[in-house]
Amino acid sequence: MGDLLHTLSTENVVGSTSIDQELDLESLANDLDGASFEPDQFPGVITRTTDPKAASLIFRSGKIVCTGASSVEDLTTAVGLTFKKLRRLGLDVPEEPDVTVQNIVTSGDLGTSLNLNAIAIGLGLEAVEYEPEQFPGLVYRPNDVDVVILLFGSGKLVITGGTQASDAEEAITTVQSRLADLGLLG
C-alpha cells in the first residue's frame, strides 16, 4: 500500500483570495510587468510567477484565482508574490493573503492495467460515467470521498476536487481497496 502512495504526484493546486476592492483592469494590466489582459478572451488580468511557477487571474471584483502551483505551499507563496506586486503599485493589499484551496489535482498509478468495462459495472453505474467513445477514462465519484477519480486502462488515475493532500491518499487507497474486493485489479 505504501508503494501506491509513492505514485501520487500533485499536478496542480488552485486557490482563491480577494483584495476586497474593485479594480480597473485596463490600468492594472498596463502597470503590472508581464501581465496580459484580453477582455474579449478572458475577463481578468493574468500575471505569472516563475518561482514558484503559477498564474494569478485577477478579476475586476478584486477576486484572485491562482492556478498551476505544484503544492499548497507554492500556491501561498505565488499569491504572496502577486500581492507584493499589487502593493508596489500602491494598492491597499493585506500583508498576508487569506488563501482558500479550491482544488488539488493529483495523478497516481495502480500499477496494473484495468478493464474499465468490468469496473464500470462493478463500481455501480450510479457512481460511474464511462463512455469510451467520448473520453478514454472512467469517471468515478465515490460516495464516501469528496473527489472525482478518473481511471484509465493503463492503471493510471487522476484525482480532482480535493482540497488537501490527504484527499488524494484516501481516494487512491479507497479505489484500490474497492477494485481488489471486486477482483478487478490485474
PDB file of C-alpha atoms in Angstrom:
ATOM      1  CA  MET A   1       0.000   0.000   0.000  1.00  0.00           C
ATOM      2  CA  GLY A   2       2.872   2.391   0.792  1.00  0.00           C
ATOM      3  CA  ASP A   3       4.135   1.937  -2.785  1.00  0.00           C
ATOM      4  CA  LEU A   4       0.765   3.113  -4.051  1.00  0.00           C
ATOM      5  CA  LEU A   5       1.030   6.407  -2.130  1.00  0.00           C
ATOM      6  CA  HIS A   6       4.505   6.963  -3.613  1.00  0.00           C
ATOM      7  CA  THR A   7       2.942   7.062  -7.103  1.00  0.00           C
ATOM      8  CA  LEU A   8       0.916  10.155  -6.160  1.00  0.00           C
ATOM      9  CA  SER A   9       2.098  13.402  -7.701  1.00  0.00           C
ATOM     10  CA  THR A  10       0.435  16.786  -7.264  1.00  0.00           C
ATOM     11  CA  GLU A  11      -0.103  18.247 -10.740  1.00  0.00           C
ATOM     12  CA  ASN A  12      -1.992  21.466  -9.988  1.00  0.00           C
ATOM     13  CA  VAL A  13      -3.201  23.368  -6.936  1.00  0.00           C
ATOM     14  CA  VAL A  14      -5.864  26.040  -7.422  1.00  0.00           C
ATOM     15  CA  GLY A  15      -6.754  28.572  -4.756  1.00  0.00           C
ATOM     16  CA  SER A  16      -8.580  31.844  -4.375  1.00  0.00           C
ATOM     17  CA  THR A  17      -8.378  35.009  -2.349  1.00  0.00           C
ATOM     18  CA  SER A  18      -9.639  38.569  -2.562  1.00  0.00           C
ATOM     19  CA  ILE A  19      -8.305  42.062  -2.023  1.00  0.00           C
ATOM     20  CA  ASP A  20     -11.848  43.347  -1.378  1.00  0.00           C
ATOM     21  CA  GLN A  21     -11.811  46.247  -3.811  1.00  0.00           C
ATOM     22  CA  GLU A  22     -12.925  46.997  -7.364  1.00  0.00           C
ATOM     23  CA  LEU A  23     -10.061  47.150  -9.840  1.00  0.00           C
ATOM     24  CA  ASP A  24      -9.528  48.959 -13.117  1.00  0.00           C
ATOM     25  CA  LEU A  25      -8.191  46.005 -15.091  1.00  0.00           C
ATOM     26  CA  GLU A  26      -7.001  48.065 -18.064  1.00  0.00           C
ATOM     27  CA  SER A  27      -4.777  50.215 -15.815  1.00  0.00           C
ATOM     28  CA  LEU A  28      -3.663  47.193 -13.816  1.00  0.00           C
ATOM     29  CA  ALA A  29      -2.594  45.332 -16.949  1.00  0.00           C
ATOM     30  CA  ASN A  30      -0.623  48.362 -18.148  1.00  0.00           C
ATOM     31  CA  ASP A  31       1.106  48.839 -14.772  1.00  0.00           C
ATOM     32  CA  LEU A  32       1.936  45.209 -13.943  1.00  0.00           C
ATOM     33  CA  ASP A  33       5.087  43.930 -15.656  1.00  0.00           C
ATOM     34  CA  GLY A  34       4.366  40.946 -17.881  1.00  0.00           C
ATOM     35  CA  ALA A  35       0.618  40.987 -17.247  1.00  0.00           C
ATOM     36  CA  SER A  36      -1.821  40.225 -20.022  1.00  0.00           C
ATOM     37  CA  PHE A  37      -5.405  41.382 -20.409  1.00  0.00           C
ATOM     38  CA  GLU A  38      -7.542  40.424 -23.368  1.00  0.00           C
ATOM     39  CA  PRO A  39     -11.131  41.067 -22.278  1.00  0.00           C
ATOM     40  CA  ASP A  40     -12.561  39.500 -25.467  1.00  0.00           C
ATOM     41  CA  GLN A  41     -10.880  36.207 -24.498  1.00  0.00           C
ATOM     42  CA  PHE A  42     -10.942  36.263 -20.676  1.00  0.00           C
ATOM     43  CA  PRO A  43     -12.432  38.699 -18.129  1.00  0.00           C
ATOM     44  CA  GLY A  44      -9.333  39.018 -15.941  1.00  0.00           C
ATOM     45  CA  VAL A  45      -5.726  40.140 -15.879  1.00  0.00           C
ATOM     46  CA  ILE A  46      -3.249  37.264 -15.972  1.00  0.00           C
ATOM     47  CA  THR A  47       0.064  37.639 -14.187  1.00  0.00           C
ATOM     48  CA  ARG A  48       2.616  34.879 -13.669  1.00  0.00           C
ATOM     49  CA  THR A  49       5.270  33.961 -11.152  1.00  0.00           C
ATOM     50  CA  THR A  50       8.262  31.839 -12.125  1.00  0.00           C
ATOM     51  CA  ASP A  51       9.478  30.671  -8.715  1.00  0.00           C
ATOM     52  CA  PRO A  52       7.170  29.068  -7.845  1.00  0.00           C
ATOM     53  CA  LYS A  53       5.600  28.657 -11.261  1.00  0.00           C
ATOM     54  CA  ALA A  54       1.934  29.730 -11.166  1.00  0.00           C
ATOM     55  CA  ALA A  55      -0.553  32.090 -12.786  1.00  0.00           C
ATOM     56  CA  SER A  56      -2.787  34.525 -10.932  1.00  0.00           C
ATOM     57  CA  LEU A  57      -6.055  35.556 -12.545  1.00  0.00           C
ATOM     58  CA  ILE A  58      -7.135  38.941 -11.197  1.00  0.00           C
ATOM     59  CA  PHE A  59     -10.759  39.978 -11.657  1.00  0.00           C
ATOM     60  CA  ARG A  60     -12.449  43.399 -11.563  1.00  0.00           C
ATOM     61  CA  SER A  61     -14.153  42.468  -8.253  1.00  0.00           C
ATOM     62  CA  GLY A  62     -10.745  42.069  -6.565  1.00  0.00           C
ATOM     63  CA  LYS A  63     -11.070  38.283  -6.513  1.00  0.00           C
ATOM     64  CA  ILE A  64      -7.856  36.468  -7.415  1.00  0.00           C
ATOM     65  CA  VAL A  65      -7.619  32.846  -8.515  1.00  0.00           C
ATOM     66  CA  CYS A  66      -4.173  31.272  -8.582  1.00  0.00           C
ATOM     67  CA  THR A  67      -3.556  28.133 -10.624  1.00  0.00           C
ATOM     68  CA  GLY A  68      -0.630  25.999 -11.722  1.00  0.00           C
ATOM     69  CA  ALA A  69       1.125  25.674  -8.363  1.00  0.00           C
ATOM     70  CA  SER A  70       2.541  22.253  -7.518  1.00  0.00           C
ATOM     71  CA  SER A  71       1.839  22.391  -3.771  1.00  0.00           C
ATOM     72  CA  VAL A  72      -0.266  24.316  -1.273  1.00  0.00           C
ATOM     73  CA  GLU A  73       2.941  25.984  -0.045  1.00  0.00           C
ATOM     74  CA  ASP A  74       3.803  27.105  -3.602  1.00  0.00           C
ATOM     75  CA  LEU A  75       0.230  28.374  -4.057  1.00  0.00           C
ATOM     76  CA  THR A  76       0.509  30.523  -0.923  1.00  0.00           C
ATOM     77  CA  THR A  77       3.940  31.808  -1.988  1.00  0.00           C
ATOM     78  CA  ALA A  78       2.712  32.668  -5.515  1.00  0.00           C
ATOM     79  CA  VAL A  79      -0.309  34.567  -4.148  1.00  0.00           C
ATOM     80  CA  GLY A  80       2.004  36.391  -1.730  1.00  0.00           C
ATOM     81  CA  LEU A  81       4.225  37.444  -4.653  1.00  0.00           C
ATOM     82  CA  THR A  82       1.157  38.676  -6.564  1.00  0.00           C
ATOM     83  CA  PHE A  83       0.043  40.688  -3.508  1.00  0.00           C
ATOM     84  CA  LYS A  84       3.558  42.181  -3.311  1.00  0.00           C
ATOM     85  CA  LYS A  85       3.327  43.277  -6.982  1.00  0.00           C
ATOM     86  CA  LEU A  86      -0.063  44.898  -6.266  1.00  0.00           C
ATOM     87  CA  ARG A  87       1.289  46.692  -3.154  1.00  0.00           C
ATOM     88  CA  ARG A  88       4.155  48.084  -5.252  1.00  0.00           C
ATOM     89  CA  LEU A  89       1.501  49.720  -7.446  1.00  0.00           C
ATOM     90  CA  GLY A  90       0.086  51.463  -4.364  1.00  0.00           C
ATOM     91  CA  LEU A  91      -2.948  49.224  -3.880  1.00  0.00           C
ATOM     92  CA  ASP A  92      -4.117  48.616  -0.320  1.00  0.00           C
ATOM     93  CA  VAL A  93      -3.449  44.869  -0.121  1.00  0.00           C
ATOM     94  CA  PRO A  94      -3.143  42.781   3.071  1.00  0.00           C
ATOM     95  CA  GLU A  95       0.367  41.662   4.126  1.00  0.00           C
ATOM     96  CA  GLU A  96      -0.733  38.040   4.477  1.00  0.00           C
ATOM     97  CA  PRO A  97      -3.123  36.712   1.835  1.00  0.00           C
ATOM     98  CA  ASP A  98      -6.037  34.616   3.078  1.00  0.00           C
ATOM     99  CA  VAL A  99      -5.928  31.822   0.500  1.00  0.00           C
ATOM    100  CA  THR A 100      -8.621  29.137   0.186  1.00  0.00           C
ATOM    101  CA  VAL A 101      -7.567  25.944  -1.618  1.00  0.00           C
ATOM    102  CA  GLN A 102     -10.279  25.201  -4.183  1.00  0.00           C
ATOM    103  CA  ASN A 103      -8.899  22.132  -5.954  1.00  0.00           C
ATOM    104  CA  ILE A 104      -5.891  19.854  -5.913  1.00  0.00           C
ATOM    105  CA  VAL A 105      -5.294  17.702  -8.997  1.00  0.00           C
ATOM    106  CA  THR A 106      -3.179  14.624  -8.299  1.00  0.00           C
ATOM    107  CA  SER A 107      -2.026  11.779 -10.555  1.00  0.00           C
ATOM    108  CA  GLY A 108      -1.234   8.256  -9.462  1.00  0.00           C
ATOM    109  CA  ASP A 109      -0.778   4.719 -10.725  1.00  0.00           C
ATOM    110  CA  LEU A 110      -2.416   1.489  -9.553  1.00  0.00           C
ATOM    111  CA  GLY A 111       0.450  -0.412 -11.210  1.00  0.00           C
ATOM    112  CA  THR A 112      -1.680  -2.738 -13.304  1.00  0.00           C
ATOM    113  CA  SER A 113      -3.866  -2.454 -16.391  1.00  0.00           C
ATOM    114  CA  LEU A 114      -7.593  -2.111 -15.780  1.00  0.00           C
ATOM    115  CA  ASN A 115     -10.692  -3.486 -17.509  1.00  0.00           C
ATOM    116  CA  LEU A 116     -12.776  -0.316 -17.458  1.00  0.00           C
ATOM    117  CA  ASN A 117     -15.946  -2.066 -18.698  1.00  0.00           C
ATOM    118  CA  ALA A 118     -15.845  -4.515 -15.786  1.00  0.00           C
ATOM    119  CA  ILE A 119     -15.015  -1.702 -13.358  1.00  0.00           C
ATOM    120  CA  ALA A 120     -17.971   0.405 -14.572  1.00  0.00           C
ATOM    121  CA  ILE A 121     -20.326  -2.489 -13.779  1.00  0.00           C
ATOM    122  CA  GLY A 122     -18.535  -3.479 -10.554  1.00  0.00           C
ATOM    123  CA  LEU A 123     -18.481   0.002  -9.016  1.00  0.00           C
ATOM    124  CA  GLY A 124     -22.102   0.612  -9.944  1.00  0.00           C
ATOM    125  CA  LEU A 125     -23.430   2.761 -12.739  1.00  0.00           C
ATOM    126  CA  GLU A 126     -24.780   5.401 -10.320  1.00  0.00           C
ATOM    127  CA  ALA A 127     -21.199   6.254  -9.220  1.00  0.00           C
ATOM    128  CA  VAL A 128     -19.567   5.945 -12.653  1.00  0.00           C
ATOM    129  CA  GLU A 129     -19.571   7.658 -16.033  1.00  0.00           C
ATOM    130  CA  TYR A 130     -17.913   5.640 -18.772  1.00  0.00           C
ATOM    131  CA  GLU A 131     -18.350   6.494 -22.423  1.00  0.00           C
ATOM    132  CA  PRO A 132     -15.144   5.341 -24.156  1.00  0.00           C
ATOM    133  CA  GLU A 133     -16.204   6.873 -27.486  1.00  0.00           C
ATOM    134  CA  GLN A 134     -16.343  10.287 -25.762  1.00  0.00           C
ATOM    135  CA  PHE A 135     -13.427  10.023 -23.291  1.00  0.00           C
ATOM    136  CA  PRO A 136     -10.916   7.200 -22.766  1.00  0.00           C
ATOM    137  CA  GLY A 137     -11.209   7.242 -18.977  1.00  0.00           C
ATOM    138  CA  LEU A 138     -13.798   6.138 -16.484  1.00  0.00           C
ATOM    139  CA  VAL A 139     -15.119   8.881 -14.190  1.00  0.00           C
ATOM    140  CA  TYR A 140     -15.734   7.565 -10.669  1.00  0.00           C
ATOM    141  CA  ARG A 141     -17.436   9.575  -7.921  1.00  0.00           C
ATOM    142  CA  PRO A 142     -17.147   7.570  -4.709  1.00  0.00           C
ATOM    143  CA  ASN A 143     -19.865   8.282  -2.127  1.00  0.00           C
ATOM    144  CA  ASP A 144     -17.536   8.466   0.865  1.00  0.00           C
ATOM    145  CA  VAL A 145     -14.653  10.524  -0.565  1.00  0.00           C
ATOM    146  CA  ASP A 146     -15.288  14.084  -1.786  1.00  0.00           C
ATOM    147  CA  VAL A 147     -13.264  13.799  -5.001  1.00  0.00           C
ATOM    148  CA  VAL A 148     -13.647  12.655  -8.591  1.00  0.00           C
ATOM    149  CA  ILE A 149     -11.323   9.895  -9.799  1.00  0.00           C
ATOM    150  CA  LEU A 150     -10.518   9.369 -13.478  1.00  0.00           C
ATOM    151  CA  LEU A 151      -9.347   5.805 -14.101  1.00  0.00           C
ATOM    152  CA  PHE A 152      -7.555   4.793 -17.291  1.00  0.00           C
ATOM    153  CA  GLY A 153      -6.966   1.353 -18.818  1.00  0.00           C
ATOM    154  CA  SER A 154      -3.224   1.721 -18.168  1.00  0.00           C
ATOM    155  CA  GLY A 155      -3.892   1.765 -14.404  1.00  0.00           C
ATOM    156  CA  LYS A 156      -3.045   5.444 -14.185  1.00  0.00           C
ATOM    157  CA  LEU A 157      -5.522   7.712 -12.450  1.00  0.00           C
ATOM    158  CA  VAL A 158      -6.217  11.382 -11.860  1.00  0.00           C
ATOM    159  CA  ILE A 159      -7.848  12.605  -8.652  1.00  0.00           C
ATOM    160  CA  THR A 160      -9.505  16.006  -8.692  1.00  0.00           C
ATOM    161  CA  GLY A 161     -11.682  18.007  -6.336  1.00  0.00           C
ATOM    162  CA  GLY A 162      -9.622  17.527  -3.194  1.00  0.00           C
ATOM    163  CA  THR A 163      -8.601  20.438  -1.007  1.00  0.00           C
ATOM    164  CA  GLN A 164      -5.768  18.761   0.923  1.00  0.00           C
ATOM    165  CA  ALA A 165      -3.111  16.156   0.094  1.00  0.00           C
ATOM    166  CA  SER A 166      -4.758  13.547   2.308  1.00  0.00           C
ATOM    167  CA  ASP A 167      -7.825  13.573  -0.004  1.00  0.00           C
ATOM    168  CA  ALA A 168      -5.770  12.004  -2.818  1.00  0.00           C
ATOM    169  CA  GLU A 169      -4.229   9.453  -0.447  1.00  0.00           C
ATOM    170  CA  GLU A 170      -7.671   8.458   0.802  1.00  0.00           C
ATOM    171  CA  ALA A 171      -9.005   8.293  -2.771  1.00  0.00           C
ATOM    172  CA  ILE A 172      -6.270   6.042  -4.183  1.00  0.00           C
ATOM    173  CA  THR A 173      -6.495   3.756  -1.133  1.00  0.00           C
ATOM    174  CA  THR A 174     -10.298   3.599  -1.476  1.00  0.00           C
ATOM    175  CA  VAL A 175     -10.266   2.834  -5.195  1.00  0.00           C
ATOM    176  CA  GLN A 176      -7.567   0.161  -4.804  1.00  0.00           C
ATOM    177  CA  SER A 177      -9.495  -1.475  -1.956  1.00  0.00           C
ATOM    178  CA  ARG A 178     -12.808  -1.456  -3.884  1.00  0.00           C
ATOM    179  CA  LEU A 179     -11.225  -2.863  -7.044  1.00  0.00           C
ATOM    180  CA  ALA A 180      -9.386  -5.545  -5.043  1.00  0.00           C
ATOM    181  CA  ASP A 181     -12.631  -6.520  -3.280  1.00  0.00           C
ATOM    182  CA  LEU A 182     -14.289  -6.845  -6.694  1.00  0.00           C
ATOM    183  CA  GLY A 183     -11.376  -8.911  -8.040  1.00  0.00           C
ATOM    184  CA  LEU A 184     -10.717  -6.252 -10.711  1.00  0.00           C
ATOM    185  CA  LEU A 185      -7.042  -5.495 -10.035  1.00  0.00           C
ATOM    186  CA  GLY A 186      -4.875  -7.363 -12.577  1.00  0.00           C
TER     187      GLY A 186
END
